[in-house]
Amino acid sequence: MATKVAVVTGANKGIGFAIVRGLCKRFDGDVYLTSRNIERGKKAINDLEKEGLKPKYHQLDVTDKQSLEVFRDYIQKKYGGIDILVNNAGIAFGRNSTEPVAVQAEQTILGNYFALVTTSEILNPILKNGARVVNVSSSYAHLSNIPSLALREKLKDEKLSVEGLSALMQEYVEAAKQGTHAADWGNSSLVVAKVGVTALSNIHQRLLSSRDIKVNSVHPGFVDTDMSSHNGPMTIDEGAAAPLYVALDAPDSLRGQLVWFDKQVVPWDGVKPDREF
């Protein structure tokens, strides 16, 4: 029987690194730590090997279509497809960032949302039937963070397509460039990006259900990482707990949901929990 394979993007540090660690300890198959920077990726592999673990490595830049295609072809030839895909790669500007709002909006949406769209277009076709996809998101992803009722209705519409969602994300970027974004979208580019990630997860679940593929997004908690400017009280291993639960332990009935750090399902368009971490 072919060896199973799990893939984690953006995994040379932080939560992604801890997810690889957890998968190496429990997943019955090969685990790929991927990163944009080869040197940092190899160092991460070496650090895990010192713990007695045996991750594999492949370079992968989720913002580079060619890099994604090279990786897809390699995995398809070697394993016949992917059993677990953890989309962890993402970017965030620090709270004290001085870049203009327009720049932050464009880069944040590109690095978190549009990169996931491209990754999914290239890697989803080689997901094995029954595979699990975990999109690492945030408490920011809760739909209540979007001020406009009209936008919230569009984002949760079950007829929304990837193209329609991408158009909405681009509308936000253009509004940010014009300085007219706040009333409808709020003042956080990361909120919009992570709402987009969860909306995309829901669309992909509808598209992939016929292949018994489970797609969920996860808020890992407020974790001490570069993404949180190291303000989070949780360790990276604590932050990996919910993503690992969704990847390995959740019932097959868990599909198209937003899962909180405590492994509880949170209604995306319901009341946002007050437990951030």
mmCIF file of C-alpha atoms in Angstrom:
data_model
loop_
_atom_site.group_PDB
_atom_site.id
_atom_site.type_symbol
_atom_site.label_atom_id
_atom_site.label_comp_id
_atom_site.label_asym_id
_atom_site.label_seq_id
_atom_site.Cartn_x
_atom_site.Cartn_y
_atom_site.Cartn_z
ATOM 1 C CA MET A 1 0.000 0.000 0.000
ATOM 2 C CA ALA A 2 1.288 3.476 -0.871
ATOM 3 C CA THR A 3 2.823 5.509 1.944
ATOM 4 C CA LYS A 4 0.526 8.189 3.313
ATOM 5 C CA VAL A 5 1.752 11.769 3.319
ATOM 6 C CA ALA A 6 0.987 14.926 5.285
ATOM 7 C CA VAL A 7 2.090 18.390 4.158
ATOM 8 C CA VAL A 8 2.431 21.567 6.241
ATOM 9 C CA THR A 9 3.084 24.909 4.532
ATOM 10 C CA GLY A 10 5.077 27.716 6.122
ATOM 11 C CA ALA A 11 6.456 25.308 8.685
ATOM 12 C CA ASN A 12 10.029 26.323 9.474
ATOM 13 C CA LYS A 13 8.910 28.118 12.658
ATOM 14 C CA GLY A 14 5.960 28.889 14.903
ATOM 15 C CA ILE A 15 2.704 26.961 14.815
ATOM 16 C CA GLY A 16 3.580 25.266 11.520
ATOM 17 C CA PHE A 17 6.764 23.878 13.036
ATOM 18 C CA ALA A 18 4.843 22.564 16.040
ATOM 19 C CA ILE A 19 2.218 20.972 13.772
ATOM 20 C CA VAL A 20 4.988 19.116 11.926
ATOM 21 C CA ARG A 21 6.360 17.979 15.281
ATOM 22 C CA GLY A 22 2.949 16.673 16.340
ATOM 23 C CA LEU A 23 2.345 14.909 13.033
ATOM 24 C CA CYS A 24 5.769 13.260 13.152
ATOM 25 C CA LYS A 25 4.884 11.793 16.538
ATOM 26 C CA ARG A 26 1.477 10.436 15.542
ATOM 27 C CA PHE A 27 0.828 10.299 11.788
ATOM 28 C CA ASP A 28 1.304 6.934 10.118
ATOM 29 C CA GLY A 29 3.151 8.178 7.070
ATOM 30 C CA ASP A 30 5.666 10.735 5.820
ATOM 31 C CA VAL A 31 5.413 14.326 7.035
ATOM 32 C CA TYR A 32 6.685 17.201 4.900
ATOM 33 C CA LEU A 33 7.916 20.397 6.472
ATOM 34 C CA THR A 34 7.853 23.009 3.710
ATOM 35 C CA SER A 35 9.157 26.563 3.699
ATOM 36 C CA ARG A 36 9.953 29.360 1.287
ATOM 37 C CA ASN A 37 13.535 29.682 2.552
ATOM 38 C CA ILE A 38 15.533 26.461 2.118
ATOM 39 C CA GLU A 39 18.196 27.301 4.703
ATOM 40 C CA ARG A 40 15.612 27.983 7.433
ATOM 41 C CA GLY A 41 13.678 24.893 6.421
ATOM 42 C CA LYS A 42 16.728 22.661 6.676
ATOM 43 C CA LYS A 43 17.550 24.123 10.107
ATOM 44 C CA ALA A 44 14.004 23.313 11.266
ATOM 45 C CA ILE A 45 14.407 19.744 9.973
ATOM 46 C CA ASN A 46 17.690 19.433 11.857
ATOM 47 C CA ASP A 47 16.075 20.713 15.070
ATOM 48 C CA LEU A 48 13.320 18.079 14.818
ATOM 49 C CA GLU A 49 15.801 15.339 13.995
ATOM 50 C CA LYS A 50 17.617 16.186 17.244
ATOM 51 C CA GLU A 51 14.324 15.271 18.981
ATOM 52 C CA GLY A 52 14.417 11.869 17.312
ATOM 53 C CA LEU A 53 11.773 12.757 14.711
ATOM 54 C CA LYS A 54 12.020 12.137 10.973
ATOM 55 C CA PRO A 55 10.306 14.865 8.955
ATOM 56 C CA LYS A 56 10.994 15.266 5.255
ATOM 57 C CA TYR A 57 11.669 18.575 3.542
ATOM 58 C CA HIS A 58 10.683 20.277 0.319
ATOM 59 C CA GLN A 59 10.965 23.922 -0.638
ATOM 60 C CA LEU A 60 7.567 25.539 -1.201
ATOM 61 C CA ASP A 61 6.655 29.185 -1.695
ATOM 62 C CA VAL A 62 2.856 29.447 -1.678
ATOM 63 C CA THR A 63 3.025 32.835 -3.424
ATOM 64 C CA ASP A 64 4.919 31.302 -6.373
ATOM 65 C CA LYS A 65 2.844 29.272 -8.837
ATOM 66 C CA GLN A 66 5.891 27.516 -10.295
ATOM 67 C CA SER A 67 7.092 26.467 -6.834
ATOM 68 C CA LEU A 68 3.640 25.024 -6.132
ATOM 69 C CA GLU A 69 3.605 23.142 -9.440
ATOM 70 C CA VAL A 70 7.053 21.641 -8.832
ATOM 71 C CA PHE A 71 5.948 20.486 -5.393
ATOM 72 C CA ARG A 72 2.651 19.088 -6.728
ATOM 73 C CA ASP A 73 4.432 17.051 -9.391
ATOM 74 C CA TYR A 74 6.938 15.695 -6.869
ATOM 75 C CA ILE A 75 4.257 14.610 -4.370
ATOM 76 C CA GLN A 76 2.004 13.142 -7.038
ATOM 77 C CA LYS A 77 4.835 11.068 -8.511
ATOM 78 C CA LYS A 78 6.139 9.866 -5.131
ATOM 79 C CA TYR A 79 2.871 9.384 -3.195
ATOM 80 C CA GLY A 80 0.008 9.572 -5.670
ATOM 81 C CA GLY A 81 -1.526 12.486 -3.784
ATOM 82 C CA ILE A 82 -1.907 14.136 -0.368
ATOM 83 C CA ASP A 83 -3.667 12.647 2.687
ATOM 84 C CA ILE A 84 -3.394 15.657 5.019
ATOM 85 C CA LEU A 85 -2.793 19.236 3.898
ATOM 86 C CA VAL A 86 -2.255 21.912 6.546
ATOM 87 C CA ASN A 87 -2.305 25.371 4.974
ATOM 88 C CA ASN A 88 -0.415 27.288 7.629
ATOM 89 C CA ALA A 89 1.638 29.820 5.638
ATOM 90 C CA GLY A 90 0.604 33.427 6.117
ATOM 91 C CA ILE A 91 1.802 36.944 6.876
ATOM 92 C CA ALA A 92 0.855 39.729 9.265
ATOM 93 C CA PHE A 93 2.064 43.264 9.776
ATOM 94 C CA GLY A 94 3.017 44.192 13.327
ATOM 95 C CA ARG A 95 0.737 46.414 15.371
ATOM 96 C CA ASN A 96 3.277 49.228 15.157
ATOM 97 C CA SER A 97 3.856 48.848 11.427
ATOM 98 C CA THR A 98 4.367 52.137 9.595
ATOM 99 C CA GLU A 99 3.473 50.903 6.094
ATOM 100 C CA PRO A 100 0.502 52.721 4.516
ATOM 101 C CA VAL A 101 -2.914 51.094 4.876
ATOM 102 C CA ALA A 102 -3.059 50.461 1.115
ATOM 103 C CA VAL A 103 0.227 48.529 1.200
ATOM 104 C CA GLN A 104 -0.776 46.515 4.250
ATOM 105 C CA ALA A 105 -4.137 45.676 2.697
ATOM 106 C CA GLU A 106 -2.716 44.496 -0.616
ATOM 107 C CA GLN A 107 0.110 42.426 0.874
ATOM 108 C CA THR A 108 -1.993 40.931 3.679
ATOM 109 C CA ILE A 109 -4.747 39.807 1.304
ATOM 110 C CA LEU A 110 -2.166 38.491 -1.169
ATOM 111 C CA GLY A 111 -0.135 36.583 1.426
ATOM 112 C CA ASN A 112 -3.059 35.064 3.311
ATOM 113 C CA TYR A 113 -5.998 34.822 0.918
ATOM 114 C CA PHE A 114 -4.839 34.853 -2.702
ATOM 115 C CA ALA A 115 -1.861 32.606 -1.900
ATOM 116 C CA LEU A 116 -4.324 30.074 -0.462
ATOM 117 C CA VAL A 117 -6.479 30.335 -3.592
ATOM 118 C CA THR A 118 -3.477 29.504 -5.776
ATOM 119 C CA THR A 119 -2.276 26.760 -3.434
ATOM 120 C CA SER A 120 -5.721 25.183 -3.510
ATOM 121 C CA GLU A 121 -6.039 25.418 -7.287
ATOM 122 C CA ILE A 122 -2.776 23.513 -7.671
ATOM 123 C CA LEU A 123 -2.795 21.072 -4.730
ATOM 124 C CA ASN A 124 -6.510 20.300 -4.210
ATOM 125 C CA PRO A 125 -6.711 18.219 -7.412
ATOM 126 C CA ILE A 126 -4.147 15.780 -5.954
ATOM 127 C CA LEU A 127 -5.878 15.435 -2.583
ATOM 128 C CA LYS A 128 -6.697 11.762 -2.108
ATOM 129 C CA ASN A 129 -10.323 10.793 -1.608
ATOM 130 C CA GLY A 130 -11.004 11.053 2.116
ATOM 131 C CA ALA A 131 -8.208 13.582 2.684
ATOM 132 C CA ARG A 132 -8.290 16.266 5.368
ATOM 133 C CA VAL A 133 -7.491 19.932 4.776
ATOM 134 C CA VAL A 134 -6.767 22.218 7.714
ATOM 135 C CA ASN A 135 -6.637 25.956 7.021
ATOM 136 C CA VAL A 136 -4.928 27.728 9.918
ATOM 137 C CA SER A 137 -6.969 30.858 10.545
ATOM 138 C CA SER A 138 -7.612 33.150 13.513
ATOM 139 C CA SER A 139 -10.257 34.504 15.866
ATOM 140 C CA TYR A 140 -10.180 37.411 13.418
ATOM 141 C CA ALA A 141 -11.906 35.070 10.955
ATOM 142 C CA HIS A 142 -15.242 35.232 12.756
ATOM 143 C CA LEU A 143 -17.817 36.834 10.485
ATOM 144 C CA SER A 144 -18.975 39.222 13.227
ATOM 145 C CA ASN A 145 -15.713 41.149 12.703
ATOM 146 C CA ILE A 146 -17.060 42.514 9.396
ATOM 147 C CA PRO A 147 -19.218 45.622 10.152
ATOM 148 C CA SER A 148 -21.397 45.524 7.018
ATOM 149 C CA LEU A 149 -24.471 43.284 7.192
ATOM 150 C CA ALA A 150 -24.657 43.250 3.388
ATOM 151 C CA LEU A 151 -21.079 42.011 3.149
ATOM 152 C CA ARG A 152 -21.644 39.366 5.803
ATOM 153 C CA GLU A 153 -24.642 38.082 3.837
ATOM 154 C CA LYS A 154 -22.540 37.874 0.663
ATOM 155 C CA LEU A 155 -19.666 36.118 2.420
ATOM 156 C CA LYS A 156 -21.854 33.385 3.915
ATOM 157 C CA ASP A 157 -23.992 32.876 0.804
ATOM 158 C CA GLU A 158 -23.859 29.160 -0.052
ATOM 159 C CA LYS A 159 -23.903 30.068 -3.740
ATOM 160 C CA LEU A 160 -20.738 32.164 -3.434
ATOM 161 C CA SER A 161 -17.995 30.976 -5.799
ATOM 162 C CA VAL A 162 -14.224 31.262 -5.428
ATOM 163 C CA GLU A 163 -14.291 33.864 -8.196
ATOM 164 C CA GLY A 164 -17.010 35.824 -6.416
ATOM 165 C CA LEU A 165 -15.131 35.710 -3.122
ATOM 166 C CA SER A 166 -11.896 36.799 -4.785
ATOM 167 C CA ALA A 167 -13.741 39.734 -6.316
ATOM 168 C CA LEU A 168 -14.930 40.773 -2.844
ATOM 169 C CA MET A 169 -11.375 40.520 -1.458
ATOM 170 C CA GLN A 170 -10.131 42.681 -4.326
ATOM 171 C CA GLU A 171 -12.919 45.179 -3.644
ATOM 172 C CA TYR A 172 -11.546 45.530 -0.115
ATOM 173 C CA VAL A 173 -8.021 46.169 -1.412
ATOM 174 C CA GLU A 174 -9.300 48.854 -3.778
ATOM 175 C CA ALA A 175 -11.377 50.448 -1.001
ATOM 176 C CA ALA A 176 -8.296 50.502 1.242
ATOM 177 C CA LYS A 177 -6.362 52.275 -1.494
ATOM 178 C CA GLN A 178 -9.145 54.885 -1.683
ATOM 179 C CA GLY A 179 -9.423 55.134 2.092
ATOM 180 C CA THR A 180 -13.104 54.130 2.013
ATOM 181 C CA HIS A 181 -12.799 50.654 3.565
ATOM 182 C CA ALA A 182 -13.469 51.232 7.253
ATOM 183 C CA ALA A 183 -17.269 51.574 7.308
ATOM 184 C CA ASP A 184 -17.938 48.279 5.534
ATOM 185 C CA TRP A 185 -14.820 46.204 6.185
ATOM 186 C CA GLY A 186 -13.383 47.565 9.423
ATOM 187 C CA ASN A 187 -9.825 48.681 10.047
ATOM 188 C CA SER A 188 -7.917 45.394 10.018
ATOM 189 C CA SER A 189 -6.535 43.849 6.833
ATOM 190 C CA LEU A 190 -5.854 40.643 8.739
ATOM 191 C CA VAL A 191 -9.530 40.399 9.737
ATOM 192 C CA VAL A 192 -10.567 40.635 6.090
ATOM 193 C CA ALA A 193 -7.907 38.142 5.000
ATOM 194 C CA LYS A 194 -8.822 35.553 7.635
ATOM 195 C CA VAL A 195 -12.565 35.984 7.023
ATOM 196 C CA GLY A 196 -11.666 35.305 3.402
ATOM 197 C CA VAL A 197 -9.756 32.157 4.394
ATOM 198 C CA THR A 198 -12.757 30.774 6.273
ATOM 199 C CA ALA A 199 -15.183 31.698 3.497
ATOM 200 C CA LEU A 200 -12.853 29.950 1.033
ATOM 201 C CA SER A 201 -12.728 26.880 3.281
ATOM 202 C CA ASN A 202 -16.525 26.709 3.193
ATOM 203 C CA ILE A 203 -16.592 26.954 -0.608
ATOM 204 C CA HIS A 204 -13.925 24.269 -0.979
ATOM 205 C CA GLN A 205 -15.872 21.974 1.342
ATOM 206 C CA ARG A 206 -18.887 22.231 -0.932
ATOM 207 C CA LEU A 207 -16.739 21.561 -3.999
ATOM 208 C CA LEU A 208 -14.876 18.590 -2.497
ATOM 209 C CA SER A 209 -17.620 16.841 -0.512
ATOM 210 C CA SER A 210 -18.266 14.334 -3.302
ATOM 211 C CA ARG A 211 -14.724 13.020 -2.773
ATOM 212 C CA ASP A 212 -15.231 12.662 0.998
ATOM 213 C CA ILE A 213 -12.639 15.376 1.639
ATOM 214 C CA LYS A 214 -12.973 17.326 4.879
ATOM 215 C CA VAL A 215 -12.051 21.034 4.828
ATOM 216 C CA ASN A 216 -12.039 23.061 8.039
ATOM 217 C CA SER A 217 -10.471 26.283 9.311
ATOM 218 C CA VAL A 218 -8.940 26.553 12.766
ATOM 219 C CA HIS A 219 -8.263 29.389 15.193
ATOM 220 C CA PRO A 220 -5.157 28.082 17.007
ATOM 221 C CA GLY A 221 -5.329 30.608 19.838
ATOM 222 C CA PHE A 222 -3.206 33.630 20.737
ATOM 223 C CA VAL A 223 0.237 32.104 20.367
ATOM 224 C CA ASP A 224 3.743 33.440 20.997
ATOM 225 C CA THR A 225 4.901 33.705 17.354
ATOM 226 C CA ASP A 226 6.161 36.268 14.868
ATOM 227 C CA MET A 227 2.570 36.606 13.612
ATOM 228 C CA SER A 228 1.438 37.860 17.026
ATOM 229 C CA SER A 229 4.584 39.978 17.493
ATOM 230 C CA HIS A 230 5.291 37.485 20.313
ATOM 231 C CA ASN A 231 2.441 38.889 22.403
ATOM 232 C CA GLY A 232 0.524 35.630 22.706
ATOM 233 C CA PRO A 233 0.556 33.700 26.012
ATOM 234 C CA MET A 234 0.273 30.258 24.395
ATOM 235 C CA THR A 235 3.225 28.115 23.316
ATOM 236 C CA ILE A 236 3.521 26.916 19.733
ATOM 237 C CA ASP A 237 2.724 23.359 20.846
ATOM 238 C CA GLU A 238 -0.446 24.589 22.554
ATOM 239 C CA GLY A 239 -1.295 26.430 19.337
ATOM 240 C CA ALA A 240 -0.783 23.249 17.323
ATOM 241 C CA ALA A 241 -3.266 21.255 19.428
ATOM 242 C CA ALA A 242 -6.471 22.272 17.611
ATOM 243 C CA PRO A 243 -4.997 21.976 14.080
ATOM 244 C CA LEU A 244 -3.670 18.513 14.988
ATOM 245 C CA TYR A 245 -7.080 17.530 16.372
ATOM 246 C CA VAL A 246 -8.755 18.509 13.102
ATOM 247 C CA ALA A 247 -6.061 16.765 11.044
ATOM 248 C CA LEU A 248 -5.950 13.513 13.016
ATOM 249 C CA ASP A 249 -8.712 13.036 15.577
ATOM 250 C CA ALA A 250 -11.880 14.896 14.619
ATOM 251 C CA PRO A 251 -14.876 12.819 13.497
ATOM 252 C CA ASP A 252 -15.432 12.550 9.757
ATOM 253 C CA SER A 253 -18.609 14.584 10.250
ATOM 254 C CA LEU A 254 -16.503 17.703 10.930
ATOM 255 C CA ARG A 255 -16.700 19.506 7.605
ATOM 256 C CA GLY A 256 -16.760 23.161 6.603
ATOM 257 C CA GLN A 257 -16.480 24.424 10.174
ATOM 258 C CA LEU A 258 -14.519 27.030 12.119
ATOM 259 C CA VAL A 259 -12.844 25.278 15.048
ATOM 260 C CA TRP A 260 -11.621 27.259 18.053
ATOM 261 C CA PHE A 261 -8.329 26.608 19.868
ATOM 262 C CA ASP A 262 -10.200 24.529 22.486
ATOM 263 C CA LYS A 263 -11.339 22.139 19.698
ATOM 264 C CA GLN A 264 -14.925 23.371 19.873
ATOM 265 C CA VAL A 265 -16.887 24.242 16.730
ATOM 266 C CA VAL A 266 -17.863 27.911 16.653
ATOM 267 C CA PRO A 267 -20.732 28.987 14.370
ATOM 268 C CA TRP A 268 -18.975 31.263 11.880
ATOM 269 C CA ASP A 269 -21.921 33.625 11.528
ATOM 270 C CA GLY A 270 -23.166 33.288 15.109
ATOM 271 C CA VAL A 271 -22.020 34.871 18.357
ATOM 272 C CA LYS A 272 -18.255 35.189 18.615
ATOM 273 C CA PRO A 273 -16.881 33.473 21.760
ATOM 274 C CA ASP A 274 -15.266 35.721 24.328
ATOM 275 C CA ARG A 275 -12.513 33.144 24.859
ATOM 276 C CA GLU A 276 -9.720 34.356 22.594
ATOM 277 C CA PHE A 277 -7.117 31.916 23.903
#
